[in-house]
mmCIF file of C-alpha atoms and ligand atoms in Angstrom:
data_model
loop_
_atom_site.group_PDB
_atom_site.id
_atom_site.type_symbol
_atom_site.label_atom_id
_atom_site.label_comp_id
_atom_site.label_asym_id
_atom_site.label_seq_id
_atom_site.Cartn_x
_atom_site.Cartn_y
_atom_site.Cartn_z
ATOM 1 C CA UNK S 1 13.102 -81.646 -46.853
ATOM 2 C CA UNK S 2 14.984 -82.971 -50.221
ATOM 3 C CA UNK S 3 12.959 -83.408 -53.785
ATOM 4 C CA UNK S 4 15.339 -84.500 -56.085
ATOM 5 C CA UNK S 5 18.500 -82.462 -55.740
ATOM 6 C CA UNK S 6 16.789 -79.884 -54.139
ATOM 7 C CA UNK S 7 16.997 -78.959 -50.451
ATOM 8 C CA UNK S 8 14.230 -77.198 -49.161
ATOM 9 C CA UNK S 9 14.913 -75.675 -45.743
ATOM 10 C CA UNK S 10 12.851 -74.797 -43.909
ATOM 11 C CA UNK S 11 10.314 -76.416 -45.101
ATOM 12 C CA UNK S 12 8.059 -73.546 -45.498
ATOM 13 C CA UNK S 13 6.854 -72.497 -49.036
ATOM 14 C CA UNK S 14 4.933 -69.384 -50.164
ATOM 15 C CA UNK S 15 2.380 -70.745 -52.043
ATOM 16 C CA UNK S 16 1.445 -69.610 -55.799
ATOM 17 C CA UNK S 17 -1.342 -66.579 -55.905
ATOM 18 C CA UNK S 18 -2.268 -64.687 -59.018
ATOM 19 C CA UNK S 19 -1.276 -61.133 -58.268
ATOM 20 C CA UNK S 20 0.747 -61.396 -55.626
ATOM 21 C CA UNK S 21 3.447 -64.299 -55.537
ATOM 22 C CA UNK S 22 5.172 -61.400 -58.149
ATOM 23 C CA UNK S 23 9.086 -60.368 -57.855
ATOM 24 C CA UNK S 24 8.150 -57.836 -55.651
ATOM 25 C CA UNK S 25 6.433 -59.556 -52.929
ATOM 26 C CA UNK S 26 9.029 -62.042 -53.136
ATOM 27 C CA UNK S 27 11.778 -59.841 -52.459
ATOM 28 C CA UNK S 28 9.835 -58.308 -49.698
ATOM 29 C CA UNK S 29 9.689 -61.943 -47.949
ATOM 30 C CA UNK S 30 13.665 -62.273 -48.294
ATOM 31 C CA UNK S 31 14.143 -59.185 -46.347
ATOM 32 C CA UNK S 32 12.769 -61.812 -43.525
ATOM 33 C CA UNK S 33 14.098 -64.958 -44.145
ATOM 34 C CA UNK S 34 12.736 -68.001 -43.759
ATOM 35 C CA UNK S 35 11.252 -69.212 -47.222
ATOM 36 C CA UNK S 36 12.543 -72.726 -47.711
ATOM 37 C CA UNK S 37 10.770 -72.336 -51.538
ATOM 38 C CA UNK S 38 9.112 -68.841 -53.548
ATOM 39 C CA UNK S 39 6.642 -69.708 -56.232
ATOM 40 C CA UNK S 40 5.807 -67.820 -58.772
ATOM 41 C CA UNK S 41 1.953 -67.455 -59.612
ATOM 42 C CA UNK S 42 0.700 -69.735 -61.831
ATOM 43 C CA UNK S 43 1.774 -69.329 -65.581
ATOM 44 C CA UNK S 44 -0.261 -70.617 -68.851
ATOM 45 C CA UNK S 45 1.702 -72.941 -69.899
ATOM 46 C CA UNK S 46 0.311 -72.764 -73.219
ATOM 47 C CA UNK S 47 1.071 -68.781 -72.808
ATOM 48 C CA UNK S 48 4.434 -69.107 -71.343
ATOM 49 C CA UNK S 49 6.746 -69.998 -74.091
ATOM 50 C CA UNK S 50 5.963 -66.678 -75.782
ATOM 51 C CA UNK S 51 6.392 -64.404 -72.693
ATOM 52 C CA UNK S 52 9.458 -62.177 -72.477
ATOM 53 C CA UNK S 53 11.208 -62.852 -69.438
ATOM 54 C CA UNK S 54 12.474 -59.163 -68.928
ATOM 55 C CA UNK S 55 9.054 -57.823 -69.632
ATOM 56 C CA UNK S 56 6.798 -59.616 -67.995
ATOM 57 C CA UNK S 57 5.200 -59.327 -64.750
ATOM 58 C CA UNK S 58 4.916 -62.880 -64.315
ATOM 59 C CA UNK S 59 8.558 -63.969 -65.179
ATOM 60 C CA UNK S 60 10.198 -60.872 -64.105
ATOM 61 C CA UNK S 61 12.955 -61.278 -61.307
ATOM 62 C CA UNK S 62 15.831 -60.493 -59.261
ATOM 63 C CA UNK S 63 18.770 -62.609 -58.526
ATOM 64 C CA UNK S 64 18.214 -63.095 -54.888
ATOM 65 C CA UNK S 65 14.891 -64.911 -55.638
ATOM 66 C CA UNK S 66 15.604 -68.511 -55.034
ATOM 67 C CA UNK S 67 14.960 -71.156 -55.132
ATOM 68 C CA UNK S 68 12.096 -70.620 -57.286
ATOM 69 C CA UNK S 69 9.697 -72.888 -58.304
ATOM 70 C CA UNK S 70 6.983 -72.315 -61.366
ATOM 71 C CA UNK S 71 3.745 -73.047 -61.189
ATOM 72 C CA UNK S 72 1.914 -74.295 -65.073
ATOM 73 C CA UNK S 73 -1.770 -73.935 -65.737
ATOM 74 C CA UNK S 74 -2.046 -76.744 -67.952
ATOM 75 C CA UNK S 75 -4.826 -78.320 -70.251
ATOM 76 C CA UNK S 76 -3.421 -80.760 -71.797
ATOM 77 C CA UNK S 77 0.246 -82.968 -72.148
ATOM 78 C CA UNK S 78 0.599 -81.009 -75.881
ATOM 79 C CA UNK S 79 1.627 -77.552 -73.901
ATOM 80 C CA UNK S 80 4.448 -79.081 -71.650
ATOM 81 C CA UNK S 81 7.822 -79.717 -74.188
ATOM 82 C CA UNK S 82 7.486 -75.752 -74.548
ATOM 83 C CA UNK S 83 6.414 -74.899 -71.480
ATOM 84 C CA UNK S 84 9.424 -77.236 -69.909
ATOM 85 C CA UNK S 85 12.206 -75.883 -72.155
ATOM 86 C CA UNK S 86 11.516 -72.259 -71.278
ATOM 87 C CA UNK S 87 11.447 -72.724 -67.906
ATOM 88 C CA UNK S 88 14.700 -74.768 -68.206
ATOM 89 C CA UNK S 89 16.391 -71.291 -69.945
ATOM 90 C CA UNK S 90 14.990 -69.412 -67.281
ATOM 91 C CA UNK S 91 16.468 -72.010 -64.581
ATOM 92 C CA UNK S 92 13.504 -72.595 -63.154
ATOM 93 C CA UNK S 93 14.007 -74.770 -59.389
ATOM 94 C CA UNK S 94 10.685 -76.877 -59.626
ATOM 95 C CA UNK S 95 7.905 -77.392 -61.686
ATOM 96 C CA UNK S 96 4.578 -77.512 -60.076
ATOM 97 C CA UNK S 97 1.738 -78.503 -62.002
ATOM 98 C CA UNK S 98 -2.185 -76.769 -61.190
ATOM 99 C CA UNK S 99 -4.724 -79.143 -60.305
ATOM 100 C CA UNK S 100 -6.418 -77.717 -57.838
ATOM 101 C CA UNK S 101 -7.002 -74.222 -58.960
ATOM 102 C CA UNK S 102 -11.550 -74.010 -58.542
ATOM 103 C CA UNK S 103 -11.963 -70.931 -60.236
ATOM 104 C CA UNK S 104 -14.857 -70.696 -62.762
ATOM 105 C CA UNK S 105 -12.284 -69.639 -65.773
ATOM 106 C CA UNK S 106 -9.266 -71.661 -65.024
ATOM 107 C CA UNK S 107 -12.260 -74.837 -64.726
ATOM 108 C CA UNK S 108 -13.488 -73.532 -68.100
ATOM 109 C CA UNK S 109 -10.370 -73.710 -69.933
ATOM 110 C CA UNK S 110 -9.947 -77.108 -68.720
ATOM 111 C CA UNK S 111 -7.580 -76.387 -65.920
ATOM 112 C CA UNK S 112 -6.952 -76.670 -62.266
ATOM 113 C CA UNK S 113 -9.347 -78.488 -60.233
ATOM 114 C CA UNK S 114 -11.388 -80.198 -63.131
ATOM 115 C CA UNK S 115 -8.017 -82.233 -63.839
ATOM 116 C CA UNK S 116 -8.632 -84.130 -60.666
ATOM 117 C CA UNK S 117 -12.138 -85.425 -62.361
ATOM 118 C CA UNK S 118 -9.252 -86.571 -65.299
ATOM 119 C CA UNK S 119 -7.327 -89.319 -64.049
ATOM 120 C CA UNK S 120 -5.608 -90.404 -67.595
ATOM 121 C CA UNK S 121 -5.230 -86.818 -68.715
ATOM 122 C CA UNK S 122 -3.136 -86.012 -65.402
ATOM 123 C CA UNK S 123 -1.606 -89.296 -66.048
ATOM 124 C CA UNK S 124 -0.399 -88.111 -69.216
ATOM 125 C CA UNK S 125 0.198 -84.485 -68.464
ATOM 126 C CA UNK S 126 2.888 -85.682 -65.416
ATOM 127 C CA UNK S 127 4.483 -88.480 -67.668
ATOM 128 C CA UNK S 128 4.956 -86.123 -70.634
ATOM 129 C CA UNK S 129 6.907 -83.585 -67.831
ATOM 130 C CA UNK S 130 9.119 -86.210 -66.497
ATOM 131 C CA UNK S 131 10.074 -87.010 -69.580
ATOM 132 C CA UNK S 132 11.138 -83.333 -70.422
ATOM 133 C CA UNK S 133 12.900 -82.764 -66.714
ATOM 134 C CA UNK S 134 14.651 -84.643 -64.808
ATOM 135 C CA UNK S 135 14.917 -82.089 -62.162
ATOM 136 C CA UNK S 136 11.892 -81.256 -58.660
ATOM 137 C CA UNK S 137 8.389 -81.294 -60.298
ATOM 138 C CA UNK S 138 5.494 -81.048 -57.649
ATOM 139 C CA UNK S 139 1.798 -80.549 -57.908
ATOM 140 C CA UNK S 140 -0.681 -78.961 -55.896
ATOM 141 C CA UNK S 141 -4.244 -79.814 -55.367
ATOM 142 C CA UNK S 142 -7.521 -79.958 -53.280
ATOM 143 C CA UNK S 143 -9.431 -82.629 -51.708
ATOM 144 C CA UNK S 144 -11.551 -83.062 -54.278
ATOM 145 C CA UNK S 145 -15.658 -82.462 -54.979
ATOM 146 C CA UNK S 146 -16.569 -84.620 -51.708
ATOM 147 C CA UNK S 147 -15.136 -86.565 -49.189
ATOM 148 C CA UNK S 148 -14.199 -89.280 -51.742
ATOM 149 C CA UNK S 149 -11.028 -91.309 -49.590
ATOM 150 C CA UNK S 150 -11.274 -94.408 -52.383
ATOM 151 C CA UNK S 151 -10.774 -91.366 -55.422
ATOM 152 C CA UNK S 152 -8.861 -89.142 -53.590
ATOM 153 C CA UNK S 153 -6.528 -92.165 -52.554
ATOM 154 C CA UNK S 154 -5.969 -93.658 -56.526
ATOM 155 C CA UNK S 155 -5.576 -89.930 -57.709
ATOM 156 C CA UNK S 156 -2.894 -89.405 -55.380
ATOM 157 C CA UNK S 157 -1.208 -92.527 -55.828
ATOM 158 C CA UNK S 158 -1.229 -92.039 -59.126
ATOM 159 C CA UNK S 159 0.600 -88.828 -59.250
ATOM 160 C CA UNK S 160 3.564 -90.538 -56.892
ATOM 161 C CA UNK S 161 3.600 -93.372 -59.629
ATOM 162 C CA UNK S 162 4.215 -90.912 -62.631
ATOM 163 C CA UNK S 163 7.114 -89.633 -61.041
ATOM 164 C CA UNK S 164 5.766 -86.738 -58.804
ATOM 165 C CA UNK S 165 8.227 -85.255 -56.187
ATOM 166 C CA UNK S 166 6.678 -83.694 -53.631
ATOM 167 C CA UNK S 167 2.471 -83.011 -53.781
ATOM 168 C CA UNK S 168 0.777 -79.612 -51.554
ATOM 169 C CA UNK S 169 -2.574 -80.138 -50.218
ATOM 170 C CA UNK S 170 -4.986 -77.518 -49.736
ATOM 171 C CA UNK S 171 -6.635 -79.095 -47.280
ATOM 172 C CA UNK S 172 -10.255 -78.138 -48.678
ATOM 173 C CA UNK S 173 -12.720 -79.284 -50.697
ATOM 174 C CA UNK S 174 -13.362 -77.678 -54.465
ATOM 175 C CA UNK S 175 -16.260 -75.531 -53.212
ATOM 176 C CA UNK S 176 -15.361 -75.367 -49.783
ATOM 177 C CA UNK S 177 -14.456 -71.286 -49.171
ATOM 178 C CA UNK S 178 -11.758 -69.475 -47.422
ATOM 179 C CA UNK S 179 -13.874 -69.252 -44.085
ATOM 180 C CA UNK S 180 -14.491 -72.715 -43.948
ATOM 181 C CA UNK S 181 -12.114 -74.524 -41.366
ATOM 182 C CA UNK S 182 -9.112 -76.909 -43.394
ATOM 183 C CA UNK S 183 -9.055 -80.146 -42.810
ATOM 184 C CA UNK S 184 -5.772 -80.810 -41.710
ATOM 185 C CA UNK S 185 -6.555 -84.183 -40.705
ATOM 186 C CA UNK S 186 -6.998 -85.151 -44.597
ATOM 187 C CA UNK S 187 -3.179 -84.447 -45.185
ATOM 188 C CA UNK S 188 -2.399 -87.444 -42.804
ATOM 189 C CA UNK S 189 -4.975 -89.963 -44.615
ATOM 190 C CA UNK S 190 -2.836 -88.753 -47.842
ATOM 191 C CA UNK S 191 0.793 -89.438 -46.024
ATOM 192 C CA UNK S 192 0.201 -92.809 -45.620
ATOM 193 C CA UNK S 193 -0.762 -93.669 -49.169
ATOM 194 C CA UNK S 194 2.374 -92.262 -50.873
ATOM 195 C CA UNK S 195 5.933 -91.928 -49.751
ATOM 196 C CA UNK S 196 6.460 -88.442 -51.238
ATOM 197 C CA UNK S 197 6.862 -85.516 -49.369
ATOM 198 C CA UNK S 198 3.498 -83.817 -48.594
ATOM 199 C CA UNK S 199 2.943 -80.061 -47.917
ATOM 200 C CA UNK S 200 -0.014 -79.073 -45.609
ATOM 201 C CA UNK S 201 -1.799 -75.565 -47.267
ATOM 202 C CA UNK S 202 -4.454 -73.682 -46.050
ATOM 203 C CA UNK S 203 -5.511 -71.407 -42.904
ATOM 204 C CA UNK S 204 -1.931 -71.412 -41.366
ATOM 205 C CA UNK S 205 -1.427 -68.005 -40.198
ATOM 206 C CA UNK S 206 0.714 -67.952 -37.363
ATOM 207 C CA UNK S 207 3.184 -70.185 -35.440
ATOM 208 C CA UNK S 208 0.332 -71.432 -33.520
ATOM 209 C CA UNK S 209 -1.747 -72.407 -36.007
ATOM 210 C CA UNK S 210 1.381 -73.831 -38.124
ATOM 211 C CA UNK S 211 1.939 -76.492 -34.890
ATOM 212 C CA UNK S 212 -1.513 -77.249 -35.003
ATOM 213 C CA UNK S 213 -1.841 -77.973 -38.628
ATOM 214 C CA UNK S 214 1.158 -80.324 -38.107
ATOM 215 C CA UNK S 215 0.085 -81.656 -35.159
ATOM 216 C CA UNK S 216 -3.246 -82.542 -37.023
ATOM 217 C CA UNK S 217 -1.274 -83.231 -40.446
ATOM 218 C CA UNK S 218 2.280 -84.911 -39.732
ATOM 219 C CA UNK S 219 2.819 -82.430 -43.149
ATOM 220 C CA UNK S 220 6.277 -82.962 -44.259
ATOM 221 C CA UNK S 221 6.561 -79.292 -44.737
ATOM 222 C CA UNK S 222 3.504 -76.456 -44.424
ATOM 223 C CA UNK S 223 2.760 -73.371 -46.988
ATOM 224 C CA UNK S 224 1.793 -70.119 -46.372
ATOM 225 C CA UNK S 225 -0.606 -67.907 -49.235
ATOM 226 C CA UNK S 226 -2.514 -64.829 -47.636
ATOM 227 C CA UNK S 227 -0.487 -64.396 -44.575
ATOM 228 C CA UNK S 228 2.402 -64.043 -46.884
ATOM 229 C CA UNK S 229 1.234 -60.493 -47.989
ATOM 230 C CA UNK S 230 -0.576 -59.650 -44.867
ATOM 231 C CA UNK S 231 2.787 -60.235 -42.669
ATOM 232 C CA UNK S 232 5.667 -61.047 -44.537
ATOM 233 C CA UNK S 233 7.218 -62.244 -41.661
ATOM 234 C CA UNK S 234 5.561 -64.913 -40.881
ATOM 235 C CA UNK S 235 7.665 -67.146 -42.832
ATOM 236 C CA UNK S 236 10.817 -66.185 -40.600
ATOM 237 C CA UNK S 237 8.301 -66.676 -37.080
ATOM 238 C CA UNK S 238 7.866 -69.970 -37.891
ATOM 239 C CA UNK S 239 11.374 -71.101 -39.151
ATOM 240 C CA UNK S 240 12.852 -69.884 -35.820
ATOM 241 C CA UNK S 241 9.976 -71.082 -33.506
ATOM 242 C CA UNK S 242 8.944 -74.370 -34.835
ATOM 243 C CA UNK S 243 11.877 -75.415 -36.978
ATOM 244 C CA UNK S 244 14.827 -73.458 -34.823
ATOM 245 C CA UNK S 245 15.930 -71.666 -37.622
ATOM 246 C CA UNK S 246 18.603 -68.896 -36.535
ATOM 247 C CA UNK S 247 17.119 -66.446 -38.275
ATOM 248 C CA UNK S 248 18.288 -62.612 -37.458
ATOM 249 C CA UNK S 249 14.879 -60.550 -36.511
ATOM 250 C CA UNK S 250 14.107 -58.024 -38.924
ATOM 251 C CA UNK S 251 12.246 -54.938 -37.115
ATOM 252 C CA UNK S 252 10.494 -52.939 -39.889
ATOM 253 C CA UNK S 253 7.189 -50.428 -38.893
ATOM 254 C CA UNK S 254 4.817 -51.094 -40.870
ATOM 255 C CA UNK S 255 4.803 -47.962 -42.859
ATOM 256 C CA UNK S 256 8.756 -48.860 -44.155
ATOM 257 C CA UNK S 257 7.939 -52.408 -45.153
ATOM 258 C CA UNK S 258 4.885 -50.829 -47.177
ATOM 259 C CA UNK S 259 7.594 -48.342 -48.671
ATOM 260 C CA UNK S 260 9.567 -51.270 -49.048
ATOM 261 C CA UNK S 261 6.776 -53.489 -51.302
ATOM 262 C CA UNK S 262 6.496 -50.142 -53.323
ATOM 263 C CA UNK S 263 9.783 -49.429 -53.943
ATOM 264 C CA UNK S 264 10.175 -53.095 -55.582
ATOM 265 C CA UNK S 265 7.099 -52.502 -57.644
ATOM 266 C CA UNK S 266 8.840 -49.895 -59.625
ATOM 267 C CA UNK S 267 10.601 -52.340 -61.108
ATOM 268 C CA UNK S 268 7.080 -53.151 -62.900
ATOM 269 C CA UNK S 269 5.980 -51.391 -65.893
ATOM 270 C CA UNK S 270 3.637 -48.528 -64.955
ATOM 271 C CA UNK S 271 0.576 -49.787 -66.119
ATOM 272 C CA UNK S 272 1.183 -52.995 -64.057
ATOM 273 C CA UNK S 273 2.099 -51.409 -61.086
ATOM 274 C CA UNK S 274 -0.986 -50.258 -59.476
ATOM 275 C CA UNK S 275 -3.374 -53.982 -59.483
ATOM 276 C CA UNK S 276 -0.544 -55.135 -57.433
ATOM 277 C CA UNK S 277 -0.455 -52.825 -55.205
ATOM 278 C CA UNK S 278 -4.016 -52.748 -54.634
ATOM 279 C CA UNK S 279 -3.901 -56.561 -54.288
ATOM 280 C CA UNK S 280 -1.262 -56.712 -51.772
ATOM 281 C CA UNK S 281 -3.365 -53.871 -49.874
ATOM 282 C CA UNK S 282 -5.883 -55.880 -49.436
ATOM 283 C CA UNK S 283 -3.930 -58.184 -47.500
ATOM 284 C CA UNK S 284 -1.359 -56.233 -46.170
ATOM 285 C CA UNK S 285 -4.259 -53.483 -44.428
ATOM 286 C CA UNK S 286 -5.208 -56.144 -42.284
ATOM 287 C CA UNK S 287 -2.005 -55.467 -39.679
ATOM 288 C CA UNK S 288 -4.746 -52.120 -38.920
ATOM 289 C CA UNK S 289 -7.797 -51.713 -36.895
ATOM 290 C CA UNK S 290 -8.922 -49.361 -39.551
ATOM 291 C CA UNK S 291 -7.466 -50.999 -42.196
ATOM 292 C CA UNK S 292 -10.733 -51.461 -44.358
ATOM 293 C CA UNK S 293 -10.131 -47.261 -45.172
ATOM 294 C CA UNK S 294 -6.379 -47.918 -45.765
ATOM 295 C CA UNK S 295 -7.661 -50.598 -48.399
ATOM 296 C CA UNK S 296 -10.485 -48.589 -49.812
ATOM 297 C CA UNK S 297 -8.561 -45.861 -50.678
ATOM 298 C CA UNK S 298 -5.766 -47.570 -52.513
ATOM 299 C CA UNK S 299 -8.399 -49.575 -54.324
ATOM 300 C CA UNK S 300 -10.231 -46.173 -55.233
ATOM 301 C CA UNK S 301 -6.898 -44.711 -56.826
ATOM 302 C CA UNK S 302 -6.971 -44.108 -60.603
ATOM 303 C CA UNK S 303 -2.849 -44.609 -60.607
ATOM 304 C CA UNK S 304 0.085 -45.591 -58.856
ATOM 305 C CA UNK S 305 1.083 -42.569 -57.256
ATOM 306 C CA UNK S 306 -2.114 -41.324 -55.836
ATOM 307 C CA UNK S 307 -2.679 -44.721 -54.463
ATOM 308 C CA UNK S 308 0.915 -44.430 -52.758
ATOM 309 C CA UNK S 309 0.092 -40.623 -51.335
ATOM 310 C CA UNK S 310 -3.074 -41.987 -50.111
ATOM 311 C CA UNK S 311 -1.684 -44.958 -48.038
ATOM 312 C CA UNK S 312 0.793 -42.801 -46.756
ATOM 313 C CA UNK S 313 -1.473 -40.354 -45.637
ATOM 314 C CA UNK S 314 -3.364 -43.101 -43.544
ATOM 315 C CA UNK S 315 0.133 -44.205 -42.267
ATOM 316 C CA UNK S 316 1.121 -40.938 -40.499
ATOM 317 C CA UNK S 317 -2.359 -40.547 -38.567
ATOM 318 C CA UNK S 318 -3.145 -44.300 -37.867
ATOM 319 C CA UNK S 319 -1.253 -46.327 -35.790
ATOM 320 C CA UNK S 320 -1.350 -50.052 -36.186
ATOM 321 C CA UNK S 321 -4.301 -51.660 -34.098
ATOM 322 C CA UNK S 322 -5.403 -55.310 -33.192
ATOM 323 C CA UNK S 323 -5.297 -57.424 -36.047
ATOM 324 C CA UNK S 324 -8.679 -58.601 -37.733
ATOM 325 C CA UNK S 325 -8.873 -61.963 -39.082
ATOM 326 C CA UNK S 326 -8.538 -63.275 -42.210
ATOM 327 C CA UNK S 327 -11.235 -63.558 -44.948
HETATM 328 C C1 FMN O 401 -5.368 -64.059 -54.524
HETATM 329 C C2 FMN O 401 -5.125 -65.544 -54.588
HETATM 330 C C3 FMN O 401 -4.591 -66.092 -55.738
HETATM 331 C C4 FMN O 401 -4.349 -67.462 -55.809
HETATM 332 N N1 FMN O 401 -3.758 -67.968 -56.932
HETATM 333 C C5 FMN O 401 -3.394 -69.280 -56.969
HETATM 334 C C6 FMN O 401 -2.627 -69.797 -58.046
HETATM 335 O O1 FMN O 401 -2.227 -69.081 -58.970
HETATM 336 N N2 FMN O 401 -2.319 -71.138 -58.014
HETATM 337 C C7 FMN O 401 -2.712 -71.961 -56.992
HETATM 338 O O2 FMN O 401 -2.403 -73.156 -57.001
HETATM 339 N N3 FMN O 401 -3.415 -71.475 -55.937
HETATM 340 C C8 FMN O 401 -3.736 -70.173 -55.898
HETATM 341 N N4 FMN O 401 -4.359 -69.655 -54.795
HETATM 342 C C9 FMN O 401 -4.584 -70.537 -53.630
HETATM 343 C C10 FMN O 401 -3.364 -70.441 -52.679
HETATM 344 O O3 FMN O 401 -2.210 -70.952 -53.289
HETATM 345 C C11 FMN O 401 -3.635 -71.226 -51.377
HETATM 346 O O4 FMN O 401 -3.886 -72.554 -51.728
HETATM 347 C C12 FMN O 401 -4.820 -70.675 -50.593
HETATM 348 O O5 FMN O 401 -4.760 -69.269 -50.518
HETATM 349 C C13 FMN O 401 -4.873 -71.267 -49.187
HETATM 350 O O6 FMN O 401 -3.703 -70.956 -48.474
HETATM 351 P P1 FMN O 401 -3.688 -69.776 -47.341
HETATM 352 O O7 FMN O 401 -4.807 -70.081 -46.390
HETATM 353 O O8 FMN O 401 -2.341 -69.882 -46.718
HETATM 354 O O9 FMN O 401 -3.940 -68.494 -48.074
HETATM 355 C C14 FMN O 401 -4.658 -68.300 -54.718
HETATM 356 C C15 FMN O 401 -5.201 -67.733 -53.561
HETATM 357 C C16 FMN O 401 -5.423 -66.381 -53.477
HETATM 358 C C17 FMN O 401 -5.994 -65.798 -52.209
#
């Protein structure tokens, strides 16, 4: 898949999550292979132009991480110049913009999903970034409130007429949760109203389900959020299975790619350390049947090192069991 001058093979992209689409995580998925795109999580763009990209957690990274794209929380066309030029210094690959973001605080501020209610806003938001970049700039969104194809169709044509490059679909509705099935089938409605590039999101957590949701989709390319931390190499599964990748298998127990995920956490300032950790437990405790008391633990830890002793006492007496579904 090509936006622009970029090549993004395979086609797979980790998708942006606040707290854990970090440095670290990231280089945990290279280990693997198979990332066609990282992401960073998303970034205030009226925040960003202040940050200090060597101290903090959001912009922090290593060489190896790339191609990278950046994803802006934006309220309104007035934040993008600054937001653009620093991410040009910081040689950002893509630009993806937030509009589909449904949490209560991001909606308050005026961002994420409540853009797609804002068709002119968006309008101007997207025209004020092409005019700052000429390089990949993508945006990621929802369905929408309802099943709205008519609104839904002129909102997405819309962003392919302001100069969008590629758009990601999670395939569910604003207040549709995690549990609920995706509708995969809504990605192919959107396919045949633009001639952009269009990424399938949501639910895809193995190789089977990644045929499926392409089967269902015709997605140009699919990406992958909570499996990402759960098992990193899911990205590298699918690139050799479905896109015939040759990717070189990576055997790591489970214990030594949790060492691993520490070990690039350090690079973190202490105080920073230990949310990330927790929230990439979460995930990550799910490769256990008793996982919930791996995760418990870690989240009960006052700081970084306890938490570490305490997941590495569950790793010496539990081995890893059937895997429990996602949440
Ligand atoms: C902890 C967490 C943080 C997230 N943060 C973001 C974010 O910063 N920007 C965004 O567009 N979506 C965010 N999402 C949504 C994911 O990008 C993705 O759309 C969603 O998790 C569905 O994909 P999955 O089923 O592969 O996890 C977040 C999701 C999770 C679980």
């Amino acid at each position: 898949m090509n936006i622009r001058s970029l090549r993004i093979w395979p086609p797979l992209l980790l998708a942006p999550m606040a707290g854990l689409t970090h440095s670290a995580l990231r280089t945990t998925l290279l280990l693997y292979g198979g990332v066609g795109l990282l992401s960073t999580e998303m970034l205030s763009a009226s925040r960003l132009p202040g940050e200090n990209e060597q101290l903090s957690p959001y912009l922090m990274k290593t060489a190896s991480e790339r191609p990278l794209s950046y994803q802006l929380l934006v309220t309104g066309e007035e934040q993008i110049p600054a937001a653009i030029h620093k991410l040009r210094s910081l040689g950002a690959d893509c630009v993806d913009i937030n509009l589909g973001c449904p949490a209560p605080r991001v909606r308050r501020m005026g961002g994420g999903s409540c853009l797609m209610d804002d068709f002119s806003r968006v309008r101007r938001i997207l025209a004020c970034c092409r005019r700052e970049t000429a390089g990949p700039m993508s945006a990621k969104i929802r369905l929408g409130e309802s099943f709205d194809a008519l609104k839904l169709r002129d909102f997405c044509v819309m962003l392919a007429d302001e100069g969008l490059d590629m758009l990601t679909v999670h395939a569910r509705l604003r207040r549709e949760s995690f549990v609920r099935r995706p509708h995969w089938e809504w990605i192919g409605q959107i396919k045949q109203w633009i001639d952009i590039p269009v990424v399938a999101n949501g639910g895809i957590d193995s190789v089977e389900t990644a045929r499926l949701c392409l089967r269902q989709s015709g997605a140009d390319g699919l990406m992958i959020g909570r499996t990402a931390a759960t098992t990193p190499w899911i990205f590298a599964d699918i690139a050799r299975e479905v896109y015939g990748a040759g990717i070189p298998r990576l055997e790591l127990a489970l214990p030594d790619l949790y060492a691993t995920f520490v070990e690039a956490l350090q690079r973190f300032s202490p105080d920073r350390r230990l949310g990330r950790l927790k929230e990439f437990t979460h995930y990550f405790a799910k490769n256990y049947f008793f996982g919930h008391h791996l995760a418990t633990r870690v989240q009960s830890s006052q700081n970084f090192a306890e938490a570490r002793s305490r997941a590495e006492t569950f790793f010496a007496s539990n081995d890893p069991g059937k895997r429990t579904s996602l949440p």
